[in-house]
Coordinates of C-alpha atoms and ligand atoms in Angstrom, one line a residue:
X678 CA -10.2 73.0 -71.6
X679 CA -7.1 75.3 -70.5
X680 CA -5.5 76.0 -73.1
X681 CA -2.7 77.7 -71.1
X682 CA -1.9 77.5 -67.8
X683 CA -1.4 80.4 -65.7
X684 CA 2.2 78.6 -64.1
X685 CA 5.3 77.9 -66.0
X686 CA 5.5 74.4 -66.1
X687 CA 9.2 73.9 -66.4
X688 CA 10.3 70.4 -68.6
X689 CA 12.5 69.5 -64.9
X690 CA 12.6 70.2 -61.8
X691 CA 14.4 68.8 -58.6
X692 CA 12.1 66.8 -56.3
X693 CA 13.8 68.4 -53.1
X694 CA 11.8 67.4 -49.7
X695 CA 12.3 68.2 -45.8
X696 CA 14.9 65.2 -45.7
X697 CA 16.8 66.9 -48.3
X698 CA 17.1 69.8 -46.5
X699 CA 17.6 68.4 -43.3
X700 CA 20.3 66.7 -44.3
X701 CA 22.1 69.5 -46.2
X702 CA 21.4 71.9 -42.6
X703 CA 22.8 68.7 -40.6
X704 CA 26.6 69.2 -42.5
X705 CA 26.3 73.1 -42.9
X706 CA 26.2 73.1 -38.9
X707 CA 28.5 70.6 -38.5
X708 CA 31.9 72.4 -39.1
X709 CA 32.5 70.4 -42.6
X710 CA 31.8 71.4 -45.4
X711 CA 34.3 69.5 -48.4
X712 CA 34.7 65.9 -49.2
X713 CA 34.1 64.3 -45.6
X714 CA 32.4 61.2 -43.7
X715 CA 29.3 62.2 -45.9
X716 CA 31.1 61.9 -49.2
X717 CA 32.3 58.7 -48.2
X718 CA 28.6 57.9 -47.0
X719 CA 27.2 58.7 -50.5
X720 CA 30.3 56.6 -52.2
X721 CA 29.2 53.6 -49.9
X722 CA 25.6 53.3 -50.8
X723 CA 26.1 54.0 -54.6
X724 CA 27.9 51.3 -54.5
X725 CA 24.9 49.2 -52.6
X726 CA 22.6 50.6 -55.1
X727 CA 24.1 49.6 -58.2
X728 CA 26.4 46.8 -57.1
X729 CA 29.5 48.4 -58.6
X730 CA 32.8 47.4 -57.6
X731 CA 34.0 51.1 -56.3
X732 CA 32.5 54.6 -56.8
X733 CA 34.7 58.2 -56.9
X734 CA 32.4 60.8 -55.9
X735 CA 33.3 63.9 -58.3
X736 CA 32.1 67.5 -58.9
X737 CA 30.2 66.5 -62.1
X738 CA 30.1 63.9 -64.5
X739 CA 32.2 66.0 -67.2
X740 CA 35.1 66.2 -64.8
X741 CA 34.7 61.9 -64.3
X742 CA 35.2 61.9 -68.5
X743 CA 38.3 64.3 -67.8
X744 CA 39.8 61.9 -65.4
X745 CA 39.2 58.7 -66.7
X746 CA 40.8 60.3 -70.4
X747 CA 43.4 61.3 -68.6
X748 CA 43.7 58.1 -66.6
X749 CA 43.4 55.8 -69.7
X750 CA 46.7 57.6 -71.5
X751 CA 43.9 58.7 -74.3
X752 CA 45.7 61.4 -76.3
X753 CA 47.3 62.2 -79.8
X754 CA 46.8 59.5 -82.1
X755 CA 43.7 58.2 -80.5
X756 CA 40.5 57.4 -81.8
X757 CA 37.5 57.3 -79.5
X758 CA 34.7 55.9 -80.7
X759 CA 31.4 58.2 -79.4
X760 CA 28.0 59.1 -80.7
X761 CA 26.8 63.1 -81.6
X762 CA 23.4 62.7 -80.0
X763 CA 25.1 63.4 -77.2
X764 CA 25.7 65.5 -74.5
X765 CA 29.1 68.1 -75.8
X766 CA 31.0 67.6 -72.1
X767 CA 32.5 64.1 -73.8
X768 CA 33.1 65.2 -77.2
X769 CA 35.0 68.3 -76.0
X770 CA 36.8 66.5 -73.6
X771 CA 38.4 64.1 -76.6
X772 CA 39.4 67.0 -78.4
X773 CA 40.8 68.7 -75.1
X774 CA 43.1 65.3 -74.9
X775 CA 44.2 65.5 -78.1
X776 CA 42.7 62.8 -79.6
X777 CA 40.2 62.0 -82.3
X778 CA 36.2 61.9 -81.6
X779 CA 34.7 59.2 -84.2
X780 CA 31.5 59.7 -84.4
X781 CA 28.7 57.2 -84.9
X782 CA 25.2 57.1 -85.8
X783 CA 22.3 56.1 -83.5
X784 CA 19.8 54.0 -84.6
X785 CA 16.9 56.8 -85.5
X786 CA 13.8 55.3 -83.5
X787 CA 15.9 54.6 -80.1
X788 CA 18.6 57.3 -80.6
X789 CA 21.3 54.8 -79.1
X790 CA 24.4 53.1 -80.8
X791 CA 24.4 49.9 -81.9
X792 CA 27.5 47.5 -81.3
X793 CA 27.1 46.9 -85.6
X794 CA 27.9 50.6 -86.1
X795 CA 30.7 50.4 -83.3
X796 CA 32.1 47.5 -84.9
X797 CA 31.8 49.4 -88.5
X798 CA 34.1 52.3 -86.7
X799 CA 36.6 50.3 -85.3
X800 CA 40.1 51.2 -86.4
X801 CA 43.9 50.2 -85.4
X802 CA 43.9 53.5 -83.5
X803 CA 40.4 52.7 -81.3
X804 CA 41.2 53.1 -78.0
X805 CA 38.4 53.7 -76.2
X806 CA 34.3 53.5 -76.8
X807 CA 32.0 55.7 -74.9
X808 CA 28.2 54.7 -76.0
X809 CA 25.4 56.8 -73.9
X810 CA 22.3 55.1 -72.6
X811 CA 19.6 57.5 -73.7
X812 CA 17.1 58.7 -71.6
X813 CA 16.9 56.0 -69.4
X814 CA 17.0 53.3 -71.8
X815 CA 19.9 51.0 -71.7
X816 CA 22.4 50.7 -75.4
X817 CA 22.9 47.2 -75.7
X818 CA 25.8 46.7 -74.2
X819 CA 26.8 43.3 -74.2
X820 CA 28.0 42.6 -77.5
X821 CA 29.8 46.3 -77.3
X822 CA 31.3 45.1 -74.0
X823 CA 32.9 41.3 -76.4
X824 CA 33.8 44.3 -79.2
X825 CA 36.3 45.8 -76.6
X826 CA 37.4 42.8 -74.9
X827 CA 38.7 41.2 -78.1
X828 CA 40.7 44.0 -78.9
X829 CA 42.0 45.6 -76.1
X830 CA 39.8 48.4 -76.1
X831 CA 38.3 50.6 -72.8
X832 CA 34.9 51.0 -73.1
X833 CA 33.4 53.8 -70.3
X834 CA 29.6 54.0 -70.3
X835 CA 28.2 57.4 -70.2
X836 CA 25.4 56.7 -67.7
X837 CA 24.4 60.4 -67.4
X838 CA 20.8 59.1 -67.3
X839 CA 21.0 55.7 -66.2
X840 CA 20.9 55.7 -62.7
X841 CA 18.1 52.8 -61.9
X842 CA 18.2 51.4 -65.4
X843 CA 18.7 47.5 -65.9
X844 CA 19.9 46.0 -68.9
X845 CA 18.5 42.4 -69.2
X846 CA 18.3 42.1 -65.3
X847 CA 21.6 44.1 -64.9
X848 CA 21.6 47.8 -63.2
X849 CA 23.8 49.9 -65.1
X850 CA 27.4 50.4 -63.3
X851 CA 27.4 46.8 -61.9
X852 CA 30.0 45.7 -64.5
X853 CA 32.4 47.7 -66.0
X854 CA 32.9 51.5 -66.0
X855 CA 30.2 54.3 -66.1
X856 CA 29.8 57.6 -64.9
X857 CA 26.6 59.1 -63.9
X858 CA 25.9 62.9 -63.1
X859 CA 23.4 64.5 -60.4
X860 CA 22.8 68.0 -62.0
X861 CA 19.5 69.2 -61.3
X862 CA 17.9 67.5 -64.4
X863 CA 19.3 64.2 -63.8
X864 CA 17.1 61.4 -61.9
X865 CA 18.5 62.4 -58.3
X866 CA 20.5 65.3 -58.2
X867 CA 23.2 67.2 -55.6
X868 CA 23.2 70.4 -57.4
X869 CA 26.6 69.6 -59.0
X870 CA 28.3 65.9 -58.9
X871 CA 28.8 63.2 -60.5
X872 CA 29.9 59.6 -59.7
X873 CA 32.8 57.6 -61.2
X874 CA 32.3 53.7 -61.0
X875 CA 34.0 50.6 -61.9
X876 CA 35.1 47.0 -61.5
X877 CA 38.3 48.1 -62.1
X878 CA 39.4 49.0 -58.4
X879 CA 42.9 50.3 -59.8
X880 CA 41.7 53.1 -62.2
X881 CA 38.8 53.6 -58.9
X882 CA 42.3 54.4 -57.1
X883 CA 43.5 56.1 -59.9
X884 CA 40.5 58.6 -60.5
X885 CA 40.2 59.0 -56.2
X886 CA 44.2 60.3 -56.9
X887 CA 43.4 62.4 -59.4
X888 CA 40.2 64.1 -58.6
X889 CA 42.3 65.8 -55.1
X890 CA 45.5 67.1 -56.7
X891 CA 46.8 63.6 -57.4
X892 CA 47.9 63.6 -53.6
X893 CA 45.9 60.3 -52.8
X894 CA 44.0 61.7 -49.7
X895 CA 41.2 64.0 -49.1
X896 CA 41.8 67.0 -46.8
X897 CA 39.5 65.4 -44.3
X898 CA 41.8 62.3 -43.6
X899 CA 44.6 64.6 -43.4
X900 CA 42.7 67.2 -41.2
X901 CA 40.5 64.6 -39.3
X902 CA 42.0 61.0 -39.3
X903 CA 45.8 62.1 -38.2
X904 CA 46.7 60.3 -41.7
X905 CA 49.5 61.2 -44.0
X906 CA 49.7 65.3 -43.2
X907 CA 52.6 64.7 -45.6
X908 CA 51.0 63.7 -47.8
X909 CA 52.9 64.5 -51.4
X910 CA 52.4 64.7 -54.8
X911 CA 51.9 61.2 -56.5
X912 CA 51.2 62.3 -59.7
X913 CA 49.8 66.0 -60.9
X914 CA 45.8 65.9 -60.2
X915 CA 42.9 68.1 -60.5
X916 CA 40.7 69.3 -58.1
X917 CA 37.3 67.4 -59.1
X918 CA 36.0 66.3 -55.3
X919 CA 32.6 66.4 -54.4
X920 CA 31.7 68.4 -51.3
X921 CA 30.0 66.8 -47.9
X922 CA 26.9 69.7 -48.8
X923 CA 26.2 67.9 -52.2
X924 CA 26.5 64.6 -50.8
X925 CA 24.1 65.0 -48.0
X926 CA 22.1 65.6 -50.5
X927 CA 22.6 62.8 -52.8
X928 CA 22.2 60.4 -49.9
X929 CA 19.0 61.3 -49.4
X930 CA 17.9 61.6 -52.7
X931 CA 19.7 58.0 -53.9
X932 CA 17.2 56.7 -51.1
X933 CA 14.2 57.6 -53.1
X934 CA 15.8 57.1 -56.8
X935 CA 13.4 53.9 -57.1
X936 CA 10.6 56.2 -55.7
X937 CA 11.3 58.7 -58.2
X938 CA 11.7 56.0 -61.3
X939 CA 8.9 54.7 -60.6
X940 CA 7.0 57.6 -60.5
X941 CA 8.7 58.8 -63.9
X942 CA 8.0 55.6 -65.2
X943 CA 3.9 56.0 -64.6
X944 CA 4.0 59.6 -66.2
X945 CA 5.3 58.3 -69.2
X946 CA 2.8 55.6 -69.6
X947 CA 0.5 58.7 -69.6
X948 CA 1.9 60.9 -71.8
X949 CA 2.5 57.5 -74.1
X950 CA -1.2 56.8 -74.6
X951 CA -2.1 60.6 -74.9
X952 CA 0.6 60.7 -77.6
X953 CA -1.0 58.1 -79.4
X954 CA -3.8 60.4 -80.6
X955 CA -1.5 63.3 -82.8
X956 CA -0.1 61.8 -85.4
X957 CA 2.4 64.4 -85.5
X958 CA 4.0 63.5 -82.1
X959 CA 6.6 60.5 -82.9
X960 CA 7.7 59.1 -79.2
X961 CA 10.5 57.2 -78.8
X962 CA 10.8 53.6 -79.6
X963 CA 11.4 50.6 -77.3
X964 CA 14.9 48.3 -77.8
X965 CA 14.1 45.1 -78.5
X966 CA 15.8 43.3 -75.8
X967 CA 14.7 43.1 -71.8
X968 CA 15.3 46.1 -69.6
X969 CA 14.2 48.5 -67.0
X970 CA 13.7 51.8 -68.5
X971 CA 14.1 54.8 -66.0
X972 CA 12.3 57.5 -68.0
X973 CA 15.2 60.3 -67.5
X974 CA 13.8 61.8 -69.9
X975 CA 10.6 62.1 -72.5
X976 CA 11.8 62.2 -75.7
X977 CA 9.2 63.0 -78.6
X978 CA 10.0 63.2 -82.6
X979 CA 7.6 66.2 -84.7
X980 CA 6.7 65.4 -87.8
X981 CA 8.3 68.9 -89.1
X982 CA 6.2 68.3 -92.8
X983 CA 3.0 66.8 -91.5
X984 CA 2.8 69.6 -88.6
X985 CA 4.1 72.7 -91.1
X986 CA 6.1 74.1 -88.7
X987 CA 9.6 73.8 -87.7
X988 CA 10.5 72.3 -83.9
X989 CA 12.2 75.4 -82.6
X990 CA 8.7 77.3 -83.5
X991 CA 6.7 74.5 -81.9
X992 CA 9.2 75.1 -78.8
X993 CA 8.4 78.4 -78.7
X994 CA 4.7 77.7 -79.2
X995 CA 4.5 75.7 -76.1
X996 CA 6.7 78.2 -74.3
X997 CA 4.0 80.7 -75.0
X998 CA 1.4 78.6 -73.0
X999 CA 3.4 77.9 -70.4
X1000 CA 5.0 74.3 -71.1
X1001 CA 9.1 74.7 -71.0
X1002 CA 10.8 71.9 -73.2
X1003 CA 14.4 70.6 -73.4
X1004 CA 16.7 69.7 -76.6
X1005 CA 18.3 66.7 -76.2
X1006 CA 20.3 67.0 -78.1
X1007 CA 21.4 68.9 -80.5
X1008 CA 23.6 67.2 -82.9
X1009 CA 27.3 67.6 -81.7
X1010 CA 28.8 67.3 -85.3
X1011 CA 26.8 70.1 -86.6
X1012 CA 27.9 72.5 -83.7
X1013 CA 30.2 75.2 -85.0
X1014 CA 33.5 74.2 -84.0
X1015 CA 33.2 70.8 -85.1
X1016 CA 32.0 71.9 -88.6
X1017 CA 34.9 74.5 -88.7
X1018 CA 37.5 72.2 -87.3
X1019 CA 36.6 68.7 -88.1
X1020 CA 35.3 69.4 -91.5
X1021 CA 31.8 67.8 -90.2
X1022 CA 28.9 68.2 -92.5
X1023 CA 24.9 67.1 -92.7
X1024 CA 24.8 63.9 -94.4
X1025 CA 27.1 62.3 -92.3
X1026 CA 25.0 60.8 -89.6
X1027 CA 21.6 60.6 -91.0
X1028 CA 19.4 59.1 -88.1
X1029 CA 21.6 61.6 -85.9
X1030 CA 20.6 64.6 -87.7
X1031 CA 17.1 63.9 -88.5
X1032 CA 16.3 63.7 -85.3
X1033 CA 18.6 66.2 -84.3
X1034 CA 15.6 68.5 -86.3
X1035 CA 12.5 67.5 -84.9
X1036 CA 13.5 66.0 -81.8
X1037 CA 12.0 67.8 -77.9
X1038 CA 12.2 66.5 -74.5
X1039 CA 7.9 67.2 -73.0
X1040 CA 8.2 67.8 -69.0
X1041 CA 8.6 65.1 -67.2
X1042 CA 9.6 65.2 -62.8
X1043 CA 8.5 63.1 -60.4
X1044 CA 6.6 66.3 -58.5
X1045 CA 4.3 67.0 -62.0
X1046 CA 1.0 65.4 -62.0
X1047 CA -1.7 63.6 -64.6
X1048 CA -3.2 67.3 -64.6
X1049 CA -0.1 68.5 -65.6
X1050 CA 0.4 66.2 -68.4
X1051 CA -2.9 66.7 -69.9
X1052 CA -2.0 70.8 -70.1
X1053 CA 0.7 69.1 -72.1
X1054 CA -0.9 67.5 -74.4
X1055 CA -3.9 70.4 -74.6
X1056 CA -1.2 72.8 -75.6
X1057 CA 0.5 70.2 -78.0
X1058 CA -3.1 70.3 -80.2
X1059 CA -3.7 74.2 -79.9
X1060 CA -0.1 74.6 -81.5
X1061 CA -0.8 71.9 -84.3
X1062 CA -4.6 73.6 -84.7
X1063 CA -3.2 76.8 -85.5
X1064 CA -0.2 75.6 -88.2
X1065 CA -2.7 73.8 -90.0
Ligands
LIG142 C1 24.3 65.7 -68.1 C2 25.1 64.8 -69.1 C3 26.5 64.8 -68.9 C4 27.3 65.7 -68.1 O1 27.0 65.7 -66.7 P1 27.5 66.9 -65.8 O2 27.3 66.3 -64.4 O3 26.7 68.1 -66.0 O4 28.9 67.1 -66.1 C5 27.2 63.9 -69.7 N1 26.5 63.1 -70.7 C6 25.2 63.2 -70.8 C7 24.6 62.3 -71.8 C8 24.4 64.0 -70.0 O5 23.1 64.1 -70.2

């Protein structure tokens, strides 16, 4: 048995291939670089993919949360209704608006929000709910989706790691708003980006305005197409477009997203019966209702008193044979400026900060292999053998 590996094995890593490459060559050679026929190309078959009404190709997916803030009027006075097991891009961006984060808790065996503890949130001054699909597994959105409806209430769905995922039957960004993001970690990646989508196509034309200086064209069509080399100020915009190198990339990588879900998928069917042997390793659990889980990432729970030592030591443990491992996430409630400035404390979000304590993201890529996984699990049992 190897008890450590003589390679890093990092917890992600892009699966990048000659078609990758080819296609990023193919727009560095062919005099344009920015937001271009490729963008557009990318745009076009996200669209195919998940069936969404129109997508905004952006630089990430913290600058989609910007604009669609900013889009929605969400400022002072606002309440918007968010978990802390999350990723800090959205929570900062609330505060950055002005408005109120409310926090709620996620249920502590799934680590998503349920539409009870939204509805328990709701205020007069709820404008807006963003619940995050977790690691590939879908919040159950429907009865979140009536909450809003009733009451006049946007509801954007951080979709970060949801790219593939179904809820009963239903790919994530068919139906109403969600973002996604391609950073190297994510399920397909191109380097940077993100995508805006909705069924809403005027806040589509309102976040494709304010992603390019809120001038309502792209340099291309002014440069290329002969359109609008007026063009003017609509409204003031940002400058949050995605360039023709990254989406080369993300078309060929969207191509082989069910490729790459799939192959997630079988890994963590692996790592799920290995698991089932250390009693000290608590995996996720499974939402009750139907859906296609895309295995963004592989969340495990350690049993902090059963396994005597603490997860940041158990990090570092693995580290030390070679097996890197992600935190997602830490708590955002608990992070200095939101103690300091919101008056946030432990005790607040139970499920959220016990987890927040023992949770760790194992590797999991579609390039790692069976062999991999079992230097894993090897290293998992010498850390636990030598805390005992
Ligand atoms: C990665 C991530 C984001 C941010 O995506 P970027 O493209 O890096 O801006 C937002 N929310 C969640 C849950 C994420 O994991």
């Amino acid at each position: 048995m190897r008890i450590k590996r003589n390679e890093f094995l990092p917890f992600s890593r892009p699966s990048i291939n000659e078609k990758d490459i080819a296609g990023v060559v193919e727009v560095l050679r062919s005099g344009w670089l920015t937001t271009g026929p490729k963008t557009a190309e990318f745009e076009q078959a996200f669209c195919d993919y998940t069936g969404c009404g129109g997508a905004v190709a952006l630089s990430s997916a913290t600058a989609g949360m910007h604009l669609v803030l900013e889009a929605l009027g969400i400022g002072p006075g606002d309440e918007v209704i968010t978990p802390s097991m999350t990723w800090v891009s959205t929570v900062n961006l609330i505060v950055l608006a002005g408005a109120t984060p409310v926090f709620v808790d996620v249920d502590r065996d799934t680590l998503l929000v349920s539409p009870e503890s939204i509805k328990a949130s709701l205020t007069d001054s709820t404008k807006l709910i963003v619940p995050v699909h977790f690691a590939g597994a879908p919040v159950d959105i429907e009865p979140i989706r009536k909450l809003a409806e009733g009451k006049n209430i946007f509801l954007v769905e951080d979709a970060a790691h949801a790219l593939g995922t179904e809820f009963k039957g239903e790919r994530i960004g068919c139906r109403g708003t969600s973002i996604f993001s391609f950073h190297p970690i994510k399920n397909i990646t191109t380097g940077e980006g993100g995508m805006f989508c909705s069924d809403d196509l005027e806040l589509v034309d309102c976040i494709r305005r304010l992603k390019f200086h809120g001038l309502g064209v792209d340099a291309y069509d002014r440069n290329m197409q002969g359109r609008s080399p007026q063009a003017e100020v609509l409204e003031p915009g940002y400058k949050y477009n995605m360039m023709d190198i990254s989406a080369a990339l993300g078309i060929t990588q969207l191509a082989r997203v069910e490729e790459f879900n799939s192959r997630r998928t079988k890994l963590a069917g692996i790592y799920r019966e290995r698991l089932a042997q250390i009693d000290e390793i608590i995996p996720l659990g499974n939402p009750p209702y139907p859906l296609k889980h895309t295995w963004h990432l592989f969340v495990v729970r350690l049993d902090t008193d059963r396994a005597g030592l603490s997860r940041d030591d158990f990090m570092l443990e693995l580290k030390q044979r070679n097996i890197g491992t992600g935190l997602h996430f830490r708590a955002v409630h608990l992070q200095k400026y939101y103690r300091e400035s919101m008056g946030m404390r432990r005790g607040m979000l139970p499920n959220t900060e016990w987890n927040s304590d023992r949770i760790c993201s194992l590797p999991l890529f579609p390039d790692m292999t069976p062999d991999d996984i079992n230097d894993v699990v090897n290293a998992i049992k010498s850390v636990l053998r030598k805390s005992k």
